[in-house]
Short mmCIF file of C-alpha atoms in Angstrom, two decimals:
data_model
loop_
_atom_site.label_atom_id
_atom_site.label_comp_id
_atom_site.label_asym_id
_atom_site.label_seq_id
_atom_site.Cartn_x
_atom_site.Cartn_y
_atom_site.Cartn_z
CA MET A 1 -13.75 -56.29 -62.91
CA ASN A 2 -16.40 -58.12 -61.53
CA ARG A 3 -16.86 -56.60 -58.21
CA GLN A 4 -18.87 -58.86 -55.35
CA ARG A 5 -21.59 -56.64 -53.43
CA VAL A 6 -21.48 -55.61 -49.64
CA VAL A 7 -24.26 -53.81 -48.18
CA ILE A 8 -25.30 -51.73 -45.02
CA ILE A 9 -28.94 -52.46 -44.26
CA ASP A 10 -28.98 -49.86 -41.48
CA GLY A 11 -28.21 -45.97 -42.51
CA GLY A 12 -27.80 -43.81 -39.79
CA TYR A 13 -24.91 -42.23 -40.14
CA ASP A 14 -23.77 -39.07 -41.74
CA SER A 15 -21.00 -40.79 -44.25
CA TYR A 16 -19.89 -44.22 -45.10
CA ASP A 17 -17.21 -42.42 -47.66
CA TYR A 18 -14.70 -44.78 -46.08
CA GLU A 19 -16.07 -47.57 -45.97
CA ALA A 20 -17.18 -47.27 -49.97
CA SER A 21 -13.22 -46.09 -50.73
CA TYR A 22 -11.99 -48.75 -48.90
CA LEU A 23 -14.19 -51.76 -50.13
CA LYS A 24 -13.49 -50.63 -53.64
CA GLU A 25 -9.50 -50.45 -53.43
CA HIS A 26 -10.31 -54.09 -52.01
CA GLY A 27 -12.52 -55.15 -54.77
CA TYR A 28 -15.90 -54.94 -53.62
CA VAL A 29 -18.95 -52.76 -54.31
CA LEU A 30 -20.78 -51.04 -51.28
CA GLU A 31 -24.44 -50.69 -51.68
CA MET A 32 -26.86 -49.35 -49.36
CA PHE A 33 -30.62 -50.33 -48.26
CA ASP A 34 -32.70 -47.30 -48.68
CA GLY A 35 -36.02 -48.68 -47.95
CA ASP A 36 -38.39 -49.58 -45.13
CA PRO A 37 -36.35 -49.78 -42.34
CA GLN A 38 -38.67 -52.24 -40.46
CA ASP A 39 -38.95 -53.92 -43.58
CA ARG A 40 -37.06 -57.23 -42.53
CA ASP A 41 -38.28 -59.34 -46.11
CA ALA A 42 -37.14 -56.23 -48.45
CA LYS A 43 -33.54 -56.07 -46.24
CA ILE A 44 -33.31 -59.92 -46.90
CA GLU A 45 -33.84 -59.57 -50.54
CA PHE A 46 -32.23 -56.31 -50.81
CA ALA A 47 -28.88 -58.85 -49.45
CA SER A 48 -29.64 -61.87 -51.00
CA ASP A 49 -26.07 -61.85 -53.09
CA ALA A 50 -24.03 -60.04 -50.55
CA VAL A 51 -20.87 -62.04 -49.80
CA GLY A 52 -20.46 -59.26 -46.75
CA MET A 53 -23.23 -57.26 -44.40
CA LEU A 54 -22.59 -54.15 -41.98
CA VAL A 55 -25.59 -54.04 -39.71
CA ARG A 56 -26.44 -52.13 -36.57
CA GLY A 57 -30.06 -52.57 -34.93
CA THR A 58 -31.61 -55.15 -37.26
CA LEU A 59 -32.49 -58.72 -35.86
CA ILE A 60 -30.31 -61.54 -37.76
CA ASP A 61 -31.74 -64.41 -36.65
CA GLU A 62 -31.69 -68.09 -38.27
CA HIS A 63 -34.75 -66.88 -40.74
CA PHE A 64 -32.36 -64.17 -42.22
CA LEU A 65 -29.18 -65.95 -42.53
CA SER A 66 -30.88 -68.88 -44.41
CA ARG A 67 -31.89 -66.99 -47.51
CA LEU A 68 -28.49 -65.53 -48.11
CA PRO A 69 -26.81 -68.10 -49.58
CA ALA A 70 -23.35 -65.99 -50.54
CA LEU A 71 -22.80 -64.46 -47.37
CA LYS A 72 -20.27 -64.67 -45.84
CA ALA A 73 -19.55 -62.52 -43.11
CA ILE A 74 -21.40 -59.81 -40.75
CA VAL A 75 -20.03 -56.49 -38.94
CA ARG A 76 -22.13 -55.09 -36.31
CA TYR A 77 -21.30 -51.35 -35.80
CA GLY A 78 -20.40 -50.98 -32.28
CA VAL A 79 -19.82 -53.37 -29.15
CA GLY A 80 -23.42 -54.47 -28.32
CA TYR A 81 -24.41 -57.51 -30.84
CA ASP A 82 -27.84 -58.98 -28.52
CA ASN A 83 -29.84 -58.80 -32.14
CA VAL A 84 -27.42 -61.17 -34.51
CA ASP A 85 -27.43 -64.88 -33.24
CA LEU A 86 -24.02 -66.14 -33.14
CA ASN A 87 -25.39 -69.20 -33.04
CA ALA A 88 -27.56 -69.38 -36.39
CA ALA A 89 -24.64 -67.68 -38.02
CA THR A 90 -22.01 -70.31 -37.08
CA ARG A 91 -24.47 -72.77 -38.04
CA GLN A 92 -25.03 -70.88 -41.64
CA GLY A 93 -21.01 -70.69 -41.90
CA VAL A 94 -20.62 -66.76 -41.54
CA ARG A 95 -18.40 -65.28 -39.46
CA VAL A 96 -19.70 -62.06 -37.16
CA ALA A 97 -17.63 -59.18 -35.46
CA ASN A 98 -18.41 -56.28 -34.01
CA VAL A 99 -16.34 -53.22 -33.25
CA GLN A 100 -14.34 -53.37 -29.71
CA GLY A 101 -12.67 -50.44 -27.84
CA TYR A 102 -13.26 -48.04 -30.20
CA ALA A 103 -15.49 -45.64 -27.43
CA ASN A 104 -13.76 -46.57 -24.33
CA HIS A 105 -12.60 -42.80 -23.56
CA SER A 106 -16.33 -41.47 -25.15
CA VAL A 107 -18.47 -43.70 -23.06
CA SER A 108 -16.63 -43.84 -19.85
CA ASP A 109 -16.60 -40.04 -20.25
CA HIS A 110 -20.23 -40.09 -20.66
CA ALA A 111 -20.76 -42.34 -17.95
CA ILE A 112 -18.85 -39.74 -15.81
CA ALA A 113 -20.30 -36.43 -16.97
CA LEU A 114 -24.03 -38.37 -16.09
CA MET A 115 -22.40 -39.25 -12.35
CA TYR A 116 -21.22 -35.80 -11.76
CA SER A 117 -24.21 -34.50 -13.46
CA CYS A 118 -26.94 -36.23 -11.35
CA ILE A 119 -24.92 -35.93 -8.04
CA ARG A 120 -24.32 -32.31 -8.29
CA MET A 121 -28.24 -32.39 -10.02
CA LEU A 122 -27.25 -29.84 -12.59
CA PRO A 123 -30.42 -30.13 -14.75
CA ALA A 124 -32.36 -29.14 -11.56
CA GLY A 125 -30.00 -26.51 -10.71
CA SER A 126 -30.15 -24.77 -14.25
CA LYS A 127 -33.94 -24.33 -14.27
CA SER A 128 -33.62 -22.88 -10.47
CA ILE A 129 -31.40 -20.08 -10.91
CA TYR A 130 -33.66 -17.55 -11.44
CA ASN A 131 -36.12 -18.37 -8.84
CA ASP A 132 -33.97 -20.21 -6.17
CA PHE A 133 -30.38 -18.22 -6.50
CA SER A 134 -27.80 -19.85 -4.59
CA LYS A 135 -30.20 -22.39 -3.01
CA PRO A 136 -29.13 -26.30 -4.28
CA PRO A 137 -32.08 -27.78 -5.72
CA THR A 138 -31.52 -31.22 -3.03
CA SER A 139 -29.77 -31.41 0.39
CA GLU A 140 -28.76 -34.57 -1.03
CA ILE A 141 -25.59 -33.35 -2.76
CA PHE A 142 -22.82 -35.32 -1.70
CA GLU A 143 -18.88 -35.78 -2.37
CA LEU A 144 -17.02 -38.65 -3.74
CA HIS A 145 -13.69 -38.39 -1.95
CA ASP A 146 -14.95 -40.78 1.43
CA LYS A 147 -17.91 -42.48 -0.70
CA THR A 148 -17.71 -45.54 -2.60
CA VAL A 149 -18.16 -46.49 -6.72
CA GLY A 150 -19.46 -49.57 -7.84
CA ILE A 151 -18.66 -51.10 -11.17
CA ILE A 152 -20.96 -53.99 -12.69
CA GLY A 153 -18.75 -55.28 -15.72
CA LEU A 154 -14.82 -54.06 -15.79
CA GLY A 155 -13.99 -55.57 -19.48
CA ARG A 156 -12.53 -52.56 -21.78
CA ILE A 157 -15.38 -49.66 -21.16
CA GLY A 158 -15.53 -50.64 -17.43
CA GLY A 159 -11.85 -50.64 -16.56
CA THR A 160 -11.45 -47.11 -18.36
CA PHE A 161 -14.20 -45.96 -16.25
CA CYS A 162 -12.38 -47.25 -13.30
CA ASN A 163 -8.81 -45.77 -14.63
CA LYS A 164 -10.75 -42.27 -14.18
CA VAL A 165 -12.70 -42.49 -11.37
CA ARG A 166 -10.60 -44.61 -8.74
CA HIS A 167 -8.81 -41.72 -7.62
CA LEU A 168 -12.16 -39.84 -7.13
CA PHE A 169 -13.89 -41.95 -4.67
CA GLY A 170 -12.59 -43.51 -1.45
CA ARG A 171 -13.30 -47.18 -2.54
CA VAL A 172 -14.13 -48.87 -5.59
CA LEU A 173 -15.71 -52.36 -6.22
CA ALA A 174 -16.12 -54.14 -9.27
CA TYR A 175 -18.30 -57.36 -10.17
CA ASP A 176 -17.30 -59.12 -13.67
CA PRO A 177 -17.52 -63.13 -13.22
CA ASN A 178 -15.70 -63.07 -16.88
CA ILE A 179 -12.62 -61.13 -15.82
CA PRO A 180 -9.12 -62.52 -14.36
CA GLU A 181 -8.34 -61.16 -10.70
CA SER A 182 -5.33 -59.32 -12.18
CA VAL A 183 -7.52 -57.01 -14.09
CA PHE A 184 -9.38 -55.87 -11.28
CA GLU A 185 -5.74 -55.15 -9.52
CA ALA A 186 -4.52 -53.52 -12.69
CA CYS A 187 -7.56 -51.32 -12.50
CA GLY A 188 -7.26 -50.63 -8.88
CA ALA A 189 -10.66 -52.25 -8.07
CA THR A 190 -11.84 -54.57 -5.35
CA GLN A 191 -13.37 -57.77 -6.58
CA ALA A 192 -16.72 -58.09 -5.38
CA THR A 193 -20.05 -59.89 -5.68
CA LEU A 194 -22.79 -58.45 -6.80
CA GLN A 195 -24.58 -58.29 -3.87
CA HIS A 196 -21.75 -56.68 -2.02
CA VAL A 197 -21.42 -54.17 -4.69
CA LEU A 198 -25.33 -53.34 -4.81
CA GLY A 199 -25.12 -53.13 -1.01
CA GLU A 200 -21.89 -50.58 -0.37
CA SER A 201 -21.92 -48.57 -3.44
CA HIS A 202 -23.10 -44.45 -3.03
CA VAL A 203 -22.77 -44.61 -6.94
CA ILE A 204 -23.46 -47.49 -9.57
CA SER A 205 -22.37 -47.52 -13.22
CA LEU A 206 -23.16 -50.54 -15.34
CA HIS A 207 -20.69 -51.49 -18.21
CA CYS A 208 -21.78 -54.87 -18.62
CA ASP A 209 -22.88 -56.85 -21.64
CA LEU A 210 -26.63 -58.01 -22.40
CA ASN A 211 -26.80 -61.53 -22.04
CA GLU A 212 -28.91 -64.52 -20.17
CA THR A 213 -26.92 -63.47 -16.92
CA SER A 214 -27.35 -59.68 -17.47
CA TYR A 215 -30.97 -59.02 -18.61
CA HIS A 216 -32.65 -57.19 -15.44
CA ILE A 217 -29.35 -57.58 -13.43
CA ILE A 218 -31.03 -54.26 -11.84
CA ASN A 219 -34.32 -55.24 -10.45
CA ASP A 220 -36.65 -55.46 -7.53
CA ASN A 221 -34.38 -57.59 -5.83
CA ALA A 222 -31.16 -55.10 -6.80
CA PHE A 223 -32.88 -52.01 -5.27
CA ALA A 224 -33.82 -54.27 -1.92
CA ILE A 225 -30.36 -54.60 -1.15
CA MET A 226 -28.93 -51.22 -2.19
CA ASN A 227 -28.21 -49.45 1.39
CA TYR A 228 -27.17 -45.92 0.50
CA ARG A 229 -29.81 -44.78 -1.77
CA PRO A 230 -27.31 -44.65 -4.58
CA VAL A 231 -26.46 -42.61 -8.01
CA LEU A 232 -27.57 -45.79 -10.95
CA ILE A 233 -25.43 -44.59 -14.35
CA ASN A 234 -26.53 -46.92 -17.10
CA THR A 235 -24.68 -46.51 -20.97
CA ALA A 236 -24.57 -49.98 -21.15
CA ARG A 237 -27.75 -51.30 -22.91
CA GLY A 238 -31.45 -50.74 -21.65
CA ASN A 239 -32.41 -53.97 -20.50
CA VAL A 240 -29.53 -55.03 -17.83
CA ILE A 241 -32.51 -52.55 -15.73
CA ASP A 242 -35.63 -53.86 -14.90
CA PRO A 243 -37.41 -50.24 -16.08
CA ASP A 244 -40.93 -51.61 -13.90
CA ALA A 245 -38.65 -51.70 -10.98
CA LEU A 246 -36.30 -48.54 -11.66
CA LEU A 247 -39.61 -46.52 -11.67
CA LYS A 248 -40.62 -47.99 -8.65
CA ALA A 249 -37.24 -47.64 -6.99
CA LEU A 250 -37.15 -43.80 -7.84
CA ASN A 251 -40.77 -43.20 -7.05
CA GLN A 252 -39.91 -45.05 -3.58
CA GLY A 253 -36.83 -43.13 -2.77
CA LYS A 254 -34.56 -45.98 -3.01
CA ILE A 255 -31.84 -44.57 -5.30
CA HIS A 256 -30.80 -41.13 -5.46
CA CYS A 257 -31.14 -40.05 -9.27
CA ALA A 258 -30.39 -42.25 -12.39
CA GLY A 259 -28.45 -41.03 -15.20
CA LEU A 260 -29.26 -43.12 -18.56
CA ASP A 261 -27.93 -43.13 -22.05
CA VAL A 262 -29.78 -46.22 -23.02
CA PHE A 263 -33.61 -47.80 -22.87
CA LYS A 264 -35.39 -50.61 -23.60
CA HIS A 265 -36.80 -49.42 -26.34
CA GLU A 266 -34.74 -47.68 -28.83
CA PRO A 267 -36.18 -44.94 -30.49
CA THR A 268 -37.91 -43.80 -27.12
CA GLY A 269 -41.52 -44.10 -27.11
CA PRO A 270 -44.61 -43.30 -24.59
CA GLU A 271 -43.65 -46.73 -22.53
CA GLU A 272 -40.45 -44.77 -21.52
CA GLN A 273 -41.75 -41.40 -20.94
CA PRO A 274 -42.43 -41.81 -17.03
CA ILE A 275 -38.87 -42.49 -16.66
CA ILE A 276 -37.38 -40.36 -18.93
CA THR A 277 -39.48 -37.34 -17.53
CA HIS A 278 -39.05 -38.55 -13.56
CA PRO A 279 -37.28 -35.46 -11.65
CA ARG A 280 -34.66 -37.70 -10.61
CA VAL A 281 -33.23 -39.07 -13.84
CA LEU A 282 -31.22 -37.45 -16.61
CA SER A 283 -31.49 -38.98 -19.96
CA THR A 284 -29.71 -38.86 -22.97
CA GLY A 285 -30.58 -40.16 -26.51
CA HIS A 286 -27.56 -43.45 -26.65
CA TYR A 287 -24.51 -41.30 -28.06
CA ALA A 288 -22.46 -42.03 -25.30
CA TRP A 289 -20.39 -43.60 -27.87
CA TYR A 290 -19.76 -40.53 -29.72
CA SER A 291 -16.75 -38.66 -30.42
CA ASP A 292 -15.11 -37.26 -32.97
CA ALA A 293 -12.11 -39.99 -32.54
CA ALA A 294 -14.59 -42.51 -31.80
CA MET A 295 -16.86 -42.37 -34.91
CA ARG A 296 -13.47 -42.40 -37.27
CA GLN A 297 -12.52 -45.50 -36.03
CA LEU A 298 -15.74 -47.11 -35.54
CA HIS A 299 -15.82 -46.69 -39.44
CA GLU A 300 -12.62 -47.95 -40.15
CA ARG A 301 -12.39 -50.91 -38.40
CA ALA A 302 -15.95 -51.86 -39.39
CA VAL A 303 -14.88 -51.85 -42.45
CA GLU A 304 -11.71 -53.58 -42.09
CA ASN A 305 -13.05 -56.44 -39.68
CA LEU A 306 -15.38 -57.28 -42.38
CA VAL A 307 -12.81 -57.78 -45.80
CA LYS A 308 -10.88 -60.00 -43.39
CA LEU A 309 -13.57 -61.88 -42.28
CA ILE A 310 -14.76 -62.38 -46.08
CA ASN A 311 -10.95 -63.58 -46.56
CA GLY A 312 -10.93 -65.83 -44.07
CA GLN A 313 -8.40 -63.76 -41.95
CA VAL A 314 -7.98 -63.55 -38.19
CA VAL A 315 -9.83 -60.93 -36.61
CA GLU A 316 -10.06 -59.71 -32.67
CA ASP A 317 -13.07 -58.87 -33.02
CA CYS A 318 -14.53 -61.91 -34.31
CA LEU A 319 -17.00 -63.22 -32.07
CA ASN A 320 -17.60 -66.88 -33.15
CA PRO A 321 -14.34 -67.79 -34.40
#
């Protein structure tokens, strides 16, 4: 039997055994690009006759898609899809999906871990245990029960985060212009404007998609509105925060501290060093999405979505139906 090709053009996971087995069962052969990860032309040539493609970070634009005449579907591993031009894909007749909801618990758990670590200044506290035993690393450690948490983005992950933390805080404010009022009520959050969230919160957690509206939504103006020197948590996308504005706010004491899992450039480089090494920043390397359960679900749903898209079936995660 002549099996159609499905390709993976961005590696990085430990195993793709599930994808290979599932595709073989459904009449496809899986092949993985093993060349230079930065060589887009080589990736295009590799995928030239593929009917399906699994991607992570590669930029998929009109130029890329126009050279893949057999391509029917793309699935992006993960929730974000800002590297895939949906309009171009639609023009080329290519259906696109991501994997939504697979990491609701792992990302929200990670955001909570960053929140607690920042509030309690745990990294600094662990370093001072020998020289300043029993002395808190800062006098600015606060309790949550009478404070306000602000959530920007109340989708699947933001809603899960809200359900987990709403009993910890005295008040929950949330901003998301794309979510109906009923969701705010179900999550136990008060619907608020962005300015209200920024101005009234002691902790601000970001869970919004990266798009034209949310790009640098946390900028100089946003920091100027913050009245309570909040803890800022970002497990969404690096570019929802203006890094220059963040560094300025940290140095000027406009925020308590920041817990960051995502950055403007990934992997991080010299440009991120002033933020990563700042004494008021706790950084992790974009692994908030990970848990053993989330990893299994990611691999399973990515390839299952892809096969359905190739065959013209309805996929809940489809981004350009």
